[in-house]
PDB file of N, CA and C in Angstrom:
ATOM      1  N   UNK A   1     153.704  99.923  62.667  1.00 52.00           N
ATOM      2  CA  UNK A   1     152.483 100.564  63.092  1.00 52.00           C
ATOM      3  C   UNK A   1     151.495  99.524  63.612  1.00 52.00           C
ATOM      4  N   UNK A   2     151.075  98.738  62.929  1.00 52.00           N
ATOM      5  CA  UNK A   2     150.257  97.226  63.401  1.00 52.00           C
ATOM      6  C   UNK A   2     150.952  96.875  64.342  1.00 52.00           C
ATOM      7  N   UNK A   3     152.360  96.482  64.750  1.00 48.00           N
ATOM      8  CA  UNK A   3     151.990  96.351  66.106  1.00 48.00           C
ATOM      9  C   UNK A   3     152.635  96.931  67.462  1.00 48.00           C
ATOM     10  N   UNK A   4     152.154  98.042  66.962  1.00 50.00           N
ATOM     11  CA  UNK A   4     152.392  99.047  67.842  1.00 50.00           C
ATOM     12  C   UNK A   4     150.727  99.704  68.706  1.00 50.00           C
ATOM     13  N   UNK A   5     149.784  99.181  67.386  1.00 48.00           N
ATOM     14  CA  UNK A   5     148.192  99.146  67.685  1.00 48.00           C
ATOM     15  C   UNK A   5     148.282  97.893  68.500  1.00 48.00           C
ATOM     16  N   UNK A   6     148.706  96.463  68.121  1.00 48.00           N
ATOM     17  CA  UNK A   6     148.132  95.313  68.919  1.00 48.00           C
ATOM     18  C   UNK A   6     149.001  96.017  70.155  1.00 48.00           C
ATOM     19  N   UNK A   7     149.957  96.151  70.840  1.00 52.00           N
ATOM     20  CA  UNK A   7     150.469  96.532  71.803  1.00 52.00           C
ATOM     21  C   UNK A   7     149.477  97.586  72.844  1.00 52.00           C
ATOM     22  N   UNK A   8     149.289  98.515  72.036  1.00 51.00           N
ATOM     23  CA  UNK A   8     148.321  99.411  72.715  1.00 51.00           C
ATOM     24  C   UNK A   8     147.030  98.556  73.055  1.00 51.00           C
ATOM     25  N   UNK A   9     146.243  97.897  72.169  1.00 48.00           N
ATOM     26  CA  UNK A   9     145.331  97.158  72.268  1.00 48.00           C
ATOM     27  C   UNK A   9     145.552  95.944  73.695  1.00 48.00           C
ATOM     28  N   UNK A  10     146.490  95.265  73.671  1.00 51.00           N
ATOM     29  CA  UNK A  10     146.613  94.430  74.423  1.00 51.00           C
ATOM     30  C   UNK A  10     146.746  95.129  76.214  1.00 51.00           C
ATOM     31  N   UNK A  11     147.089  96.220  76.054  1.00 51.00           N
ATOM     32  CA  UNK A  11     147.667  96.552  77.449  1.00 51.00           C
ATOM     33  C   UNK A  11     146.703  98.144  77.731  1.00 51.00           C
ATOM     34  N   UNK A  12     145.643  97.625  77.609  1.00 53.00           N
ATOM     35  CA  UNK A  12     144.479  98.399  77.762  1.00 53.00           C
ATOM     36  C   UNK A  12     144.308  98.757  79.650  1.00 53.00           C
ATOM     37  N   UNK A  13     143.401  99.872  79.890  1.00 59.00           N
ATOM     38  CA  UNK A  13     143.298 100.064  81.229  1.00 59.00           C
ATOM     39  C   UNK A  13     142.883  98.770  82.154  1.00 59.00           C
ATOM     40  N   UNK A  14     143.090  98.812  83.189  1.00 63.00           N
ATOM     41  CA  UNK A  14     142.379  97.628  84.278  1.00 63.00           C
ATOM     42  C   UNK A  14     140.752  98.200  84.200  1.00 63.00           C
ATOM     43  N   UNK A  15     139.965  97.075  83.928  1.00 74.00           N
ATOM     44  CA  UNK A  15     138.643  97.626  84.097  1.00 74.00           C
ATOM     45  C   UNK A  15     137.904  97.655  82.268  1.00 74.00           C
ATOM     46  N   UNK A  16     138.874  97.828  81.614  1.00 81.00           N
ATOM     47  CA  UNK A  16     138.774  98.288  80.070  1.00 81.00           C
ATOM     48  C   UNK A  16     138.531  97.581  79.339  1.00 81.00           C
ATOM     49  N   UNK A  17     137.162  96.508  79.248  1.00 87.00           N
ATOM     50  CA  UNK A  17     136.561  95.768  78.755  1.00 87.00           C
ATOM     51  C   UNK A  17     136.018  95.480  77.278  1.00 87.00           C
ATOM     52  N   UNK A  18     136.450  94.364  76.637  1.00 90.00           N
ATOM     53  CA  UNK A  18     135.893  94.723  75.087  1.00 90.00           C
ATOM     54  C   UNK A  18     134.305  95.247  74.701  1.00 90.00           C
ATOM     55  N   UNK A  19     133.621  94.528  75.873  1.00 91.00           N
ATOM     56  CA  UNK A  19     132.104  94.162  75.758  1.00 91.00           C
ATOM     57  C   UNK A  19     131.501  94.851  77.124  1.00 91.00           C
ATOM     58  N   UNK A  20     130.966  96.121  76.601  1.00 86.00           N
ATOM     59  CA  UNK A  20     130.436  96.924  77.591  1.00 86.00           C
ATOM     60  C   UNK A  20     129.842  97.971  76.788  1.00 86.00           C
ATOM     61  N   UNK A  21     128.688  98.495  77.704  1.00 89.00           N
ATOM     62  CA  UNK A  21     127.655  99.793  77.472  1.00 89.00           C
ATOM     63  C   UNK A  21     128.784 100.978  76.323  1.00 89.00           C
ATOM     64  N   UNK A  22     129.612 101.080  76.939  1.00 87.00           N
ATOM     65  CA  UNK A  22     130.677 102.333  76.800  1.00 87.00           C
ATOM     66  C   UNK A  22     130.654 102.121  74.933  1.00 87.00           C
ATOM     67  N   UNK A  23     131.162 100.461  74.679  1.00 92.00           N
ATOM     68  CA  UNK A  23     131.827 100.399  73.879  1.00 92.00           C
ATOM     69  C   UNK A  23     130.886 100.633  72.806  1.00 92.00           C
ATOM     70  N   UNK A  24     129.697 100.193  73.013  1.00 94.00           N
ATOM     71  CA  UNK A  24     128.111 100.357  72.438  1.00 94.00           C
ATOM     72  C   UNK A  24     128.022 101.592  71.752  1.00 94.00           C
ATOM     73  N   UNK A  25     128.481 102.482  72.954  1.00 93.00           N
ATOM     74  CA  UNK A  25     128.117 103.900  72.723  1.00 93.00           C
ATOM     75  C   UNK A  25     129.150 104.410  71.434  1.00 93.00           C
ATOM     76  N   UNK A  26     130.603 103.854  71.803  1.00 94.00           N
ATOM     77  CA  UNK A  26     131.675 104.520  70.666  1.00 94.00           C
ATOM     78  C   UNK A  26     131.193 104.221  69.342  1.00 94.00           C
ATOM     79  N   UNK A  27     130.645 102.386  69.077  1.00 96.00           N
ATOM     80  CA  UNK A  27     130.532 101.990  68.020  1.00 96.00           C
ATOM     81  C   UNK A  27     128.994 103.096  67.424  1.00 96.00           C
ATOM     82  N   UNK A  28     127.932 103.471  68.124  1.00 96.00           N
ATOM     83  CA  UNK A  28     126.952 104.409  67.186  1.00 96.00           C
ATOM     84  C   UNK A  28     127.509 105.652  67.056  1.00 96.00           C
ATOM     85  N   UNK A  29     127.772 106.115  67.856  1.00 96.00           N
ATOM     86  CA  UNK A  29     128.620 107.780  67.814  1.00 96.00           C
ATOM     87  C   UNK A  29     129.091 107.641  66.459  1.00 96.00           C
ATOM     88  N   UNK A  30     130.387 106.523  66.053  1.00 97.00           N
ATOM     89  CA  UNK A  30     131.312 106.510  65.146  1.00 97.00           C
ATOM     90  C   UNK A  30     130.296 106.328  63.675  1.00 97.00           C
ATOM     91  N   UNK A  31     129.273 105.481  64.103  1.00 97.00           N
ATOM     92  CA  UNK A  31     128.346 105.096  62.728  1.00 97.00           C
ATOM     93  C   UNK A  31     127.693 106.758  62.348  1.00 97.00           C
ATOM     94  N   UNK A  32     127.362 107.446  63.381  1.00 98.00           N
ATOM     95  CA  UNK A  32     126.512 108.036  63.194  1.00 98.00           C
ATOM     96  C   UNK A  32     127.192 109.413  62.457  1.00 98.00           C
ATOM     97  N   UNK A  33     127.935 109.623  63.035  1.00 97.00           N
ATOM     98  CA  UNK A  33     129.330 110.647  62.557  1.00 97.00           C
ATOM     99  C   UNK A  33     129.488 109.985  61.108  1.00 97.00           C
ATOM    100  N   UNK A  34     130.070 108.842  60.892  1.00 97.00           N
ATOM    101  CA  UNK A  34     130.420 108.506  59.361  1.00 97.00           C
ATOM    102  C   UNK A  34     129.453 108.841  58.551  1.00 97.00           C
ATOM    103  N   UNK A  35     127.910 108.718  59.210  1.00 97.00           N
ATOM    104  CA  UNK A  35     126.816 108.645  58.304  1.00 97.00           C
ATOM    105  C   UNK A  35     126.672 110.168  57.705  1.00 97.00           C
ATOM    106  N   UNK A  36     126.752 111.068  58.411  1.00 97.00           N
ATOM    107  CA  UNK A  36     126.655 112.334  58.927  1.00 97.00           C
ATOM    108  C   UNK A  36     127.358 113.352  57.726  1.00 97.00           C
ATOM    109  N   UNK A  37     128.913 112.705  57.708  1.00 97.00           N
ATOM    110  CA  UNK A  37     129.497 113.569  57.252  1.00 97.00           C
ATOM    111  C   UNK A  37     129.658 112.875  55.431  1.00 97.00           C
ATOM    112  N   UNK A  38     129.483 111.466  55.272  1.00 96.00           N
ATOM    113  CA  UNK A  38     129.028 110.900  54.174  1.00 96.00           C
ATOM    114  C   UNK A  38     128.270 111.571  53.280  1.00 96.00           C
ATOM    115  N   UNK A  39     127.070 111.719  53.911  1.00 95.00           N
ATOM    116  CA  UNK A  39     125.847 112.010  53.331  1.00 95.00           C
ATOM    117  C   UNK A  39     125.829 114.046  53.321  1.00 95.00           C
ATOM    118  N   UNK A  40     126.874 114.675  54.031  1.00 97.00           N
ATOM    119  CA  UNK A  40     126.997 116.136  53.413  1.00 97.00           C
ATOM    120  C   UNK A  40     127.674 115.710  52.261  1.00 97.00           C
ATOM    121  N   UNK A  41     129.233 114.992  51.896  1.00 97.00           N
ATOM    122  CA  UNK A  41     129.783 115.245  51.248  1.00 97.00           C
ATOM    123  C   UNK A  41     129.342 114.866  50.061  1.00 97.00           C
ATOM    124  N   UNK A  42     128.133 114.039  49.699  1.00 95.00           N
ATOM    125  CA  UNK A  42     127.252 113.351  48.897  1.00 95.00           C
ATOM    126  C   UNK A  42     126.399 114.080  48.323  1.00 95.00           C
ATOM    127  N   UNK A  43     126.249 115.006  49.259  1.00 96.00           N
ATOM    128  CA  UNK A  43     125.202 116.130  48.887  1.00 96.00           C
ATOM    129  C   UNK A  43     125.722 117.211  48.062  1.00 96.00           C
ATOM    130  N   UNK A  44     127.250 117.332  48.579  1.00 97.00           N
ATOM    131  CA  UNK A  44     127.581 118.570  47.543  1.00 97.00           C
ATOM    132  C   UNK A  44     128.467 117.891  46.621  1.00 97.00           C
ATOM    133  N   UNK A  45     127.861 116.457  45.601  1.00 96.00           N
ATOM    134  CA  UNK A  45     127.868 115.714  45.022  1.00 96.00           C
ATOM    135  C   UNK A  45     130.038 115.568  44.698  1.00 96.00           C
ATOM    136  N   UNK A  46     130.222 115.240  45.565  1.00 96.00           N
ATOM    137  CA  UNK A  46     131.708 114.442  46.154  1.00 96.00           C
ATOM    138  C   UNK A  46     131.331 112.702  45.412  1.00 96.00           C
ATOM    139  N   UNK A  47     132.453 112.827  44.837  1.00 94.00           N
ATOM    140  CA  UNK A  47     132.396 111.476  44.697  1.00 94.00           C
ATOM    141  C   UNK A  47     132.172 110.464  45.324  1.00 94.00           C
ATOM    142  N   UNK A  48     131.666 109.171  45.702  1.00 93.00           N
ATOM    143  CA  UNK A  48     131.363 107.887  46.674  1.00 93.00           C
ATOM    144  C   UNK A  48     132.838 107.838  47.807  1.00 93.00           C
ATOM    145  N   UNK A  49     134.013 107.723  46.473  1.00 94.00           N
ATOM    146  CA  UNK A  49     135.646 107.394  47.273  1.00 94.00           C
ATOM    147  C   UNK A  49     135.623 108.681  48.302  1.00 94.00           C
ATOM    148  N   UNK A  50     135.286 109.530  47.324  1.00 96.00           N
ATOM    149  CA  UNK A  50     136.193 110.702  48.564  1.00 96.00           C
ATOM    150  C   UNK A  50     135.060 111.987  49.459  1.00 96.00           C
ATOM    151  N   UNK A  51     133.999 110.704  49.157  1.00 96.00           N
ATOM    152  CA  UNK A  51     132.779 111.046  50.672  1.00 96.00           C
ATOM    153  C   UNK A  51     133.072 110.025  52.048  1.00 96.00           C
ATOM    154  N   UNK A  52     133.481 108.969  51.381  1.00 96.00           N
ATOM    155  CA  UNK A  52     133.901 107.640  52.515  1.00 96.00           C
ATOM    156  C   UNK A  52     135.698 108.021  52.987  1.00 96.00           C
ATOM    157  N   UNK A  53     136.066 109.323  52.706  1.00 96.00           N
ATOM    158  CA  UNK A  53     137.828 109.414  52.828  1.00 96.00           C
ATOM    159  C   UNK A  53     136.925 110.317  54.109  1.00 96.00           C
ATOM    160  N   UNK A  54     136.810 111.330  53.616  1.00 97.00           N
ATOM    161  CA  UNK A  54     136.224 112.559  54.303  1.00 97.00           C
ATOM    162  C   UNK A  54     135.349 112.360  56.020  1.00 97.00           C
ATOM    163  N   UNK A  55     134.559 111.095  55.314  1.00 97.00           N
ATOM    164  CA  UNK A  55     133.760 110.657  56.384  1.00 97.00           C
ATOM    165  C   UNK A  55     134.541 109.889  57.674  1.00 97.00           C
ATOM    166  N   UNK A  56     135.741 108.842  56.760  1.00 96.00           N
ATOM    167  CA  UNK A  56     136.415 108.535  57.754  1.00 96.00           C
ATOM    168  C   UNK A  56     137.507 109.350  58.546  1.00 96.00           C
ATOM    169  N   UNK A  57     138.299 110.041  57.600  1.00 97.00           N
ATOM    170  CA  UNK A  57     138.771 110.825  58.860  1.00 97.00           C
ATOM    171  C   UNK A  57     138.039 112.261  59.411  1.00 97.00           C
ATOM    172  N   UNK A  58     136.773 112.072  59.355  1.00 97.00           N
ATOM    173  CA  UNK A  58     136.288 112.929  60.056  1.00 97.00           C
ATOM    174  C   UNK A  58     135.756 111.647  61.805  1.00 97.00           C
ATOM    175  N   UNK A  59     135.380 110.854  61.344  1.00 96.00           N
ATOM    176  CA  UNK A  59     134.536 109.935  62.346  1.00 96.00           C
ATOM    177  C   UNK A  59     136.630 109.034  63.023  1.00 96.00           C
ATOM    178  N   UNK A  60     137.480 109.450  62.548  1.00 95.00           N
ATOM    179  CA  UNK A  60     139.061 108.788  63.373  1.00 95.00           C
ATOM    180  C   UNK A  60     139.005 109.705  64.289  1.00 95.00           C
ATOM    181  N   UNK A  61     139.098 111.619  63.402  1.00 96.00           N
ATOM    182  CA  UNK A  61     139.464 112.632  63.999  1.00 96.00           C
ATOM    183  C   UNK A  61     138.473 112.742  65.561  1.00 96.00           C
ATOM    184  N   UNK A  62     137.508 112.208  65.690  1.00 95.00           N
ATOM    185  CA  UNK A  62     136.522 112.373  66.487  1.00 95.00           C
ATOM    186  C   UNK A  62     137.207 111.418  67.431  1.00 95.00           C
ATOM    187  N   UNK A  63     137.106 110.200  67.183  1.00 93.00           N
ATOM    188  CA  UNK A  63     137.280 109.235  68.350  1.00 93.00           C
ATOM    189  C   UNK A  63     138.834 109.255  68.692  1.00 93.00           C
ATOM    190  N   UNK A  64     139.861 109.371  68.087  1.00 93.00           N
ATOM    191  CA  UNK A  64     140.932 110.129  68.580  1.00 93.00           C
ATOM    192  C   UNK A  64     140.696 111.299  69.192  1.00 93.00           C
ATOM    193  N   UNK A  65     140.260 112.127  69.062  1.00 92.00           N
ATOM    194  CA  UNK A  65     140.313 113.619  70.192  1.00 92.00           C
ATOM    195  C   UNK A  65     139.176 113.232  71.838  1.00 92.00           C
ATOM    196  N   UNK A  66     138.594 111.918  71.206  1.00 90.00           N
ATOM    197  CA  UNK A  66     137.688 111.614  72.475  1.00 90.00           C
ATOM    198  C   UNK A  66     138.852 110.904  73.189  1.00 90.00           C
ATOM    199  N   UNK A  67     139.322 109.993  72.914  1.00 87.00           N
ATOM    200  CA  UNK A  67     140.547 109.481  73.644  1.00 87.00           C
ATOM    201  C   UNK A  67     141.554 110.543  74.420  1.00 87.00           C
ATOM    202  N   UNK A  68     142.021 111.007  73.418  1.00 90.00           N
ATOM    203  CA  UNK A  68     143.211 112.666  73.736  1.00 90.00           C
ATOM    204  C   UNK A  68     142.003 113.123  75.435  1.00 90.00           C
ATOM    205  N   UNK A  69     140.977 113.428  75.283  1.00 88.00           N
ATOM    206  CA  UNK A  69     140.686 114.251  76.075  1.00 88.00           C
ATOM    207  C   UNK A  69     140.110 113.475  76.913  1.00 88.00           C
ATOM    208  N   UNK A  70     140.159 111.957  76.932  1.00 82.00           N
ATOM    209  CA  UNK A  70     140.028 110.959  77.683  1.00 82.00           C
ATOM    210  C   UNK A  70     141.231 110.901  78.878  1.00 82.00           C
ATOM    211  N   UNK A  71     142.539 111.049  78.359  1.00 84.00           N
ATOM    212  CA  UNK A  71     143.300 110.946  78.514  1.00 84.00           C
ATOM    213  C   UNK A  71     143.731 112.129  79.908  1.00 84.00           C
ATOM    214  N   UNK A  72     143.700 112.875  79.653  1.00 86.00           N
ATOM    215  CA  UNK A  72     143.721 114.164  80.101  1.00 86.00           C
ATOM    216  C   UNK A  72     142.445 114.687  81.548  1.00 86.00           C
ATOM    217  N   UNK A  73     141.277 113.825  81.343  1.00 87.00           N
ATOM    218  CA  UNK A  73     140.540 113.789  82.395  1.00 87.00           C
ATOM    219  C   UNK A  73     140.895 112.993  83.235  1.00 87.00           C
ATOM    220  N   UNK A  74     139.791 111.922  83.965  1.00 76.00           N
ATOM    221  CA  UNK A  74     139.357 111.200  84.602  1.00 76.00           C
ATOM    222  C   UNK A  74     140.001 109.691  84.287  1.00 76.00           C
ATOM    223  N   UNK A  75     139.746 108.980  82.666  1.00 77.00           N
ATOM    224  CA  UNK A  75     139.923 108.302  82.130  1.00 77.00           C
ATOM    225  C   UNK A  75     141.194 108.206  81.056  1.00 77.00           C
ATOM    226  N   UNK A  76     141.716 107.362  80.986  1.00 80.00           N
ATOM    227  CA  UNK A  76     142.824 106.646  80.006  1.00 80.00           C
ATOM    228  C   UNK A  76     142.360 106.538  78.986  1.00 80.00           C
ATOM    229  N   UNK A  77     143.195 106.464  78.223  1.00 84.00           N
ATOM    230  CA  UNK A  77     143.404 106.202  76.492  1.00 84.00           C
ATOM    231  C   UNK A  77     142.530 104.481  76.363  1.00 84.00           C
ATOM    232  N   UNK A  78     142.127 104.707  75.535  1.00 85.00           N
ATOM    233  CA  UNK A  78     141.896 103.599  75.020  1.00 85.00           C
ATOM    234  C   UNK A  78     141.547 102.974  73.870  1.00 85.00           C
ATOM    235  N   UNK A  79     142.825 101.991  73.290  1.00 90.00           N
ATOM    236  CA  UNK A  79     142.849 101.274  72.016  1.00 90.00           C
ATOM    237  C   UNK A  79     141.469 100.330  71.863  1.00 90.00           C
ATOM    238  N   UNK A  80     140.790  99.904  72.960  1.00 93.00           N
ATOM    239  CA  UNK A  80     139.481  99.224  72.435  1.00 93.00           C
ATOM    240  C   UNK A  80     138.631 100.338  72.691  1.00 93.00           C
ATOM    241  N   UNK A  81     138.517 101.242  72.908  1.00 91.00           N
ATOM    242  CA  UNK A  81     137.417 102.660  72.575  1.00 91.00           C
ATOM    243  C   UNK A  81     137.319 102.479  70.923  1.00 91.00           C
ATOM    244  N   UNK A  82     139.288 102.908  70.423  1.00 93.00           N
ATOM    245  CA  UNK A  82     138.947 103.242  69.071  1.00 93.00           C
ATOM    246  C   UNK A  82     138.714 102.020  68.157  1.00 93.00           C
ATOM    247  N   UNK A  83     138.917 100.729  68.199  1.00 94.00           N
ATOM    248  CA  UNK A  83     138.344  99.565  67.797  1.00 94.00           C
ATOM    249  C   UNK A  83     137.344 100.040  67.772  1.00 94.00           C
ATOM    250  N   UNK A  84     136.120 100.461  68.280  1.00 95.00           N
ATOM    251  CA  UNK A  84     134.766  99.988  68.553  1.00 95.00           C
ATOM    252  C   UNK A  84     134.704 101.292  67.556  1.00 95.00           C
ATOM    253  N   UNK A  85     135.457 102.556  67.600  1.00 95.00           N
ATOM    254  CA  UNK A  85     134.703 104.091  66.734  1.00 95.00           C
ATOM    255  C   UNK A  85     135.308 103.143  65.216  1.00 95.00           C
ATOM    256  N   UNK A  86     136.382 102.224  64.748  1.00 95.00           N
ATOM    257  CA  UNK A  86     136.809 101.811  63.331  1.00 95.00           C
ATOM    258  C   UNK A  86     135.861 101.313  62.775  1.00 95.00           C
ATOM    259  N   UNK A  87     135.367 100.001  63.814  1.00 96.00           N
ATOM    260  CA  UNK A  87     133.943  98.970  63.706  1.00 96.00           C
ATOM    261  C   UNK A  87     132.558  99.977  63.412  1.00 96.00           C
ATOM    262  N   UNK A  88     132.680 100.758  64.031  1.00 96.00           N
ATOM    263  CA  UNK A  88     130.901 101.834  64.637  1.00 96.00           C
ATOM    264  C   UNK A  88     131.557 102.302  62.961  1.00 96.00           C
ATOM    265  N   UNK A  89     132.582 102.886  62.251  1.00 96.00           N
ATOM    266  CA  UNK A  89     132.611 103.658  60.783  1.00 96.00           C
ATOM    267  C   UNK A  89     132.716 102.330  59.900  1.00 96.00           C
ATOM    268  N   UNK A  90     133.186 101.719  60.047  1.00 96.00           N
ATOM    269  CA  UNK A  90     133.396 100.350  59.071  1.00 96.00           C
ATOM    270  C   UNK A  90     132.048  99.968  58.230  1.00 96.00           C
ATOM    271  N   UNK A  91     130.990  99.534  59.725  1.00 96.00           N
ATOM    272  CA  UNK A  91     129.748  99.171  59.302  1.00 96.00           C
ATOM    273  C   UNK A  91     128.797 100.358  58.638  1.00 96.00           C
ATOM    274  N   UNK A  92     129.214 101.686  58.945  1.00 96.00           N
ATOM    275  CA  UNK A  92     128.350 102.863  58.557  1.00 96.00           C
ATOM    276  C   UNK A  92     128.587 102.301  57.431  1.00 96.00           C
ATOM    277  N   UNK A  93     129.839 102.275  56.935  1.00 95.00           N
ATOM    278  CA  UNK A  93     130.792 102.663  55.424  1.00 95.00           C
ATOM    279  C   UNK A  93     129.940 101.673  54.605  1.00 95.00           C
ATOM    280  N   UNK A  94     129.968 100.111  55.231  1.00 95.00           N
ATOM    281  CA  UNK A  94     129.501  98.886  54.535  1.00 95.00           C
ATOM    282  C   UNK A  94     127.943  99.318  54.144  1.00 95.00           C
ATOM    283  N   UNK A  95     127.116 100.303  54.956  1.00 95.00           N
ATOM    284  CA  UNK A  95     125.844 100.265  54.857  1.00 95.00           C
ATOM    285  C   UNK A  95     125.462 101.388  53.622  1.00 95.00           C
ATOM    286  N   UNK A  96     126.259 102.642  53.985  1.00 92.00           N
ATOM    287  CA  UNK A  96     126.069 104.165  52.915  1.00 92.00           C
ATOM    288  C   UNK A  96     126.513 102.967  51.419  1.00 92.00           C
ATOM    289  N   UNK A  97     127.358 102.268  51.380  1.00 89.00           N
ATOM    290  CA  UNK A  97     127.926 102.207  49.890  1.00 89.00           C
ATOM    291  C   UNK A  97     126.850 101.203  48.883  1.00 89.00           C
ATOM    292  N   UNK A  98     126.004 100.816  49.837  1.00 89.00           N
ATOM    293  CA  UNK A  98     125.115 100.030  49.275  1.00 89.00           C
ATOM    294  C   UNK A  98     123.689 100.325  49.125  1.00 89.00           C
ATOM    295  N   UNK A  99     123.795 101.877  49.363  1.00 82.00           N
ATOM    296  CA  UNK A  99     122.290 102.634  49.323  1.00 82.00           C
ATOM    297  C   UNK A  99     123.014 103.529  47.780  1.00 82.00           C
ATOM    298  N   UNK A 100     121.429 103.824  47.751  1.00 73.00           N
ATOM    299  CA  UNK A 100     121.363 105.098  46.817  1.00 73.00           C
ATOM    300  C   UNK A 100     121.121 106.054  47.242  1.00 73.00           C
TER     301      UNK A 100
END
């Protein structure tokens, strides 16, 4: 599976840049989604583990179906899109677990 991701990763679209506006955008979307669905499942007092399970594959399920339907338009798949939605939930994750 790892490297079947670096593969995808490496052989990204022409044009498909690590460091760009776009990627900006995946990484808050993804924070903001993690934060989002964190803080319901927190609310209807879910444990910490399985508000950060919930949150993440709610904020994968997202940036995978943005890809899927990336795919299908205009634009290609892209393994550094979902880098940037893992990074954009990673840092949510690092930030919710250290609040009250």
């Amino acid at each position: 599976m790892i490297l079947s991701l670096l593969a995808a990763v490496t052989l990204g679209a022409p044009g498909d840049r690590w460091f760009a506006p776009d990627k900006l955008k995946h990484f808050f979307v993804s924070a903001f989604v993690q934060s989002v669905v964190y803080s319901a499942a927190r609310a209807t007092r879910a444990a910490i583990r399985t508000a950060l399970y919930l949150a993440s594959a709610a904020t994968l399920t997202v940036g995978v179906g943005k890809e899927i339907r990336d795919r299908h338009t205009a634009s290609d798949f892209s393994a550094k899109d979902l880098t940037w939605d893992v990074l954009g939930g990673a840092a949510a994750s690092l930030v919710l677990t250290r609040t009250r």
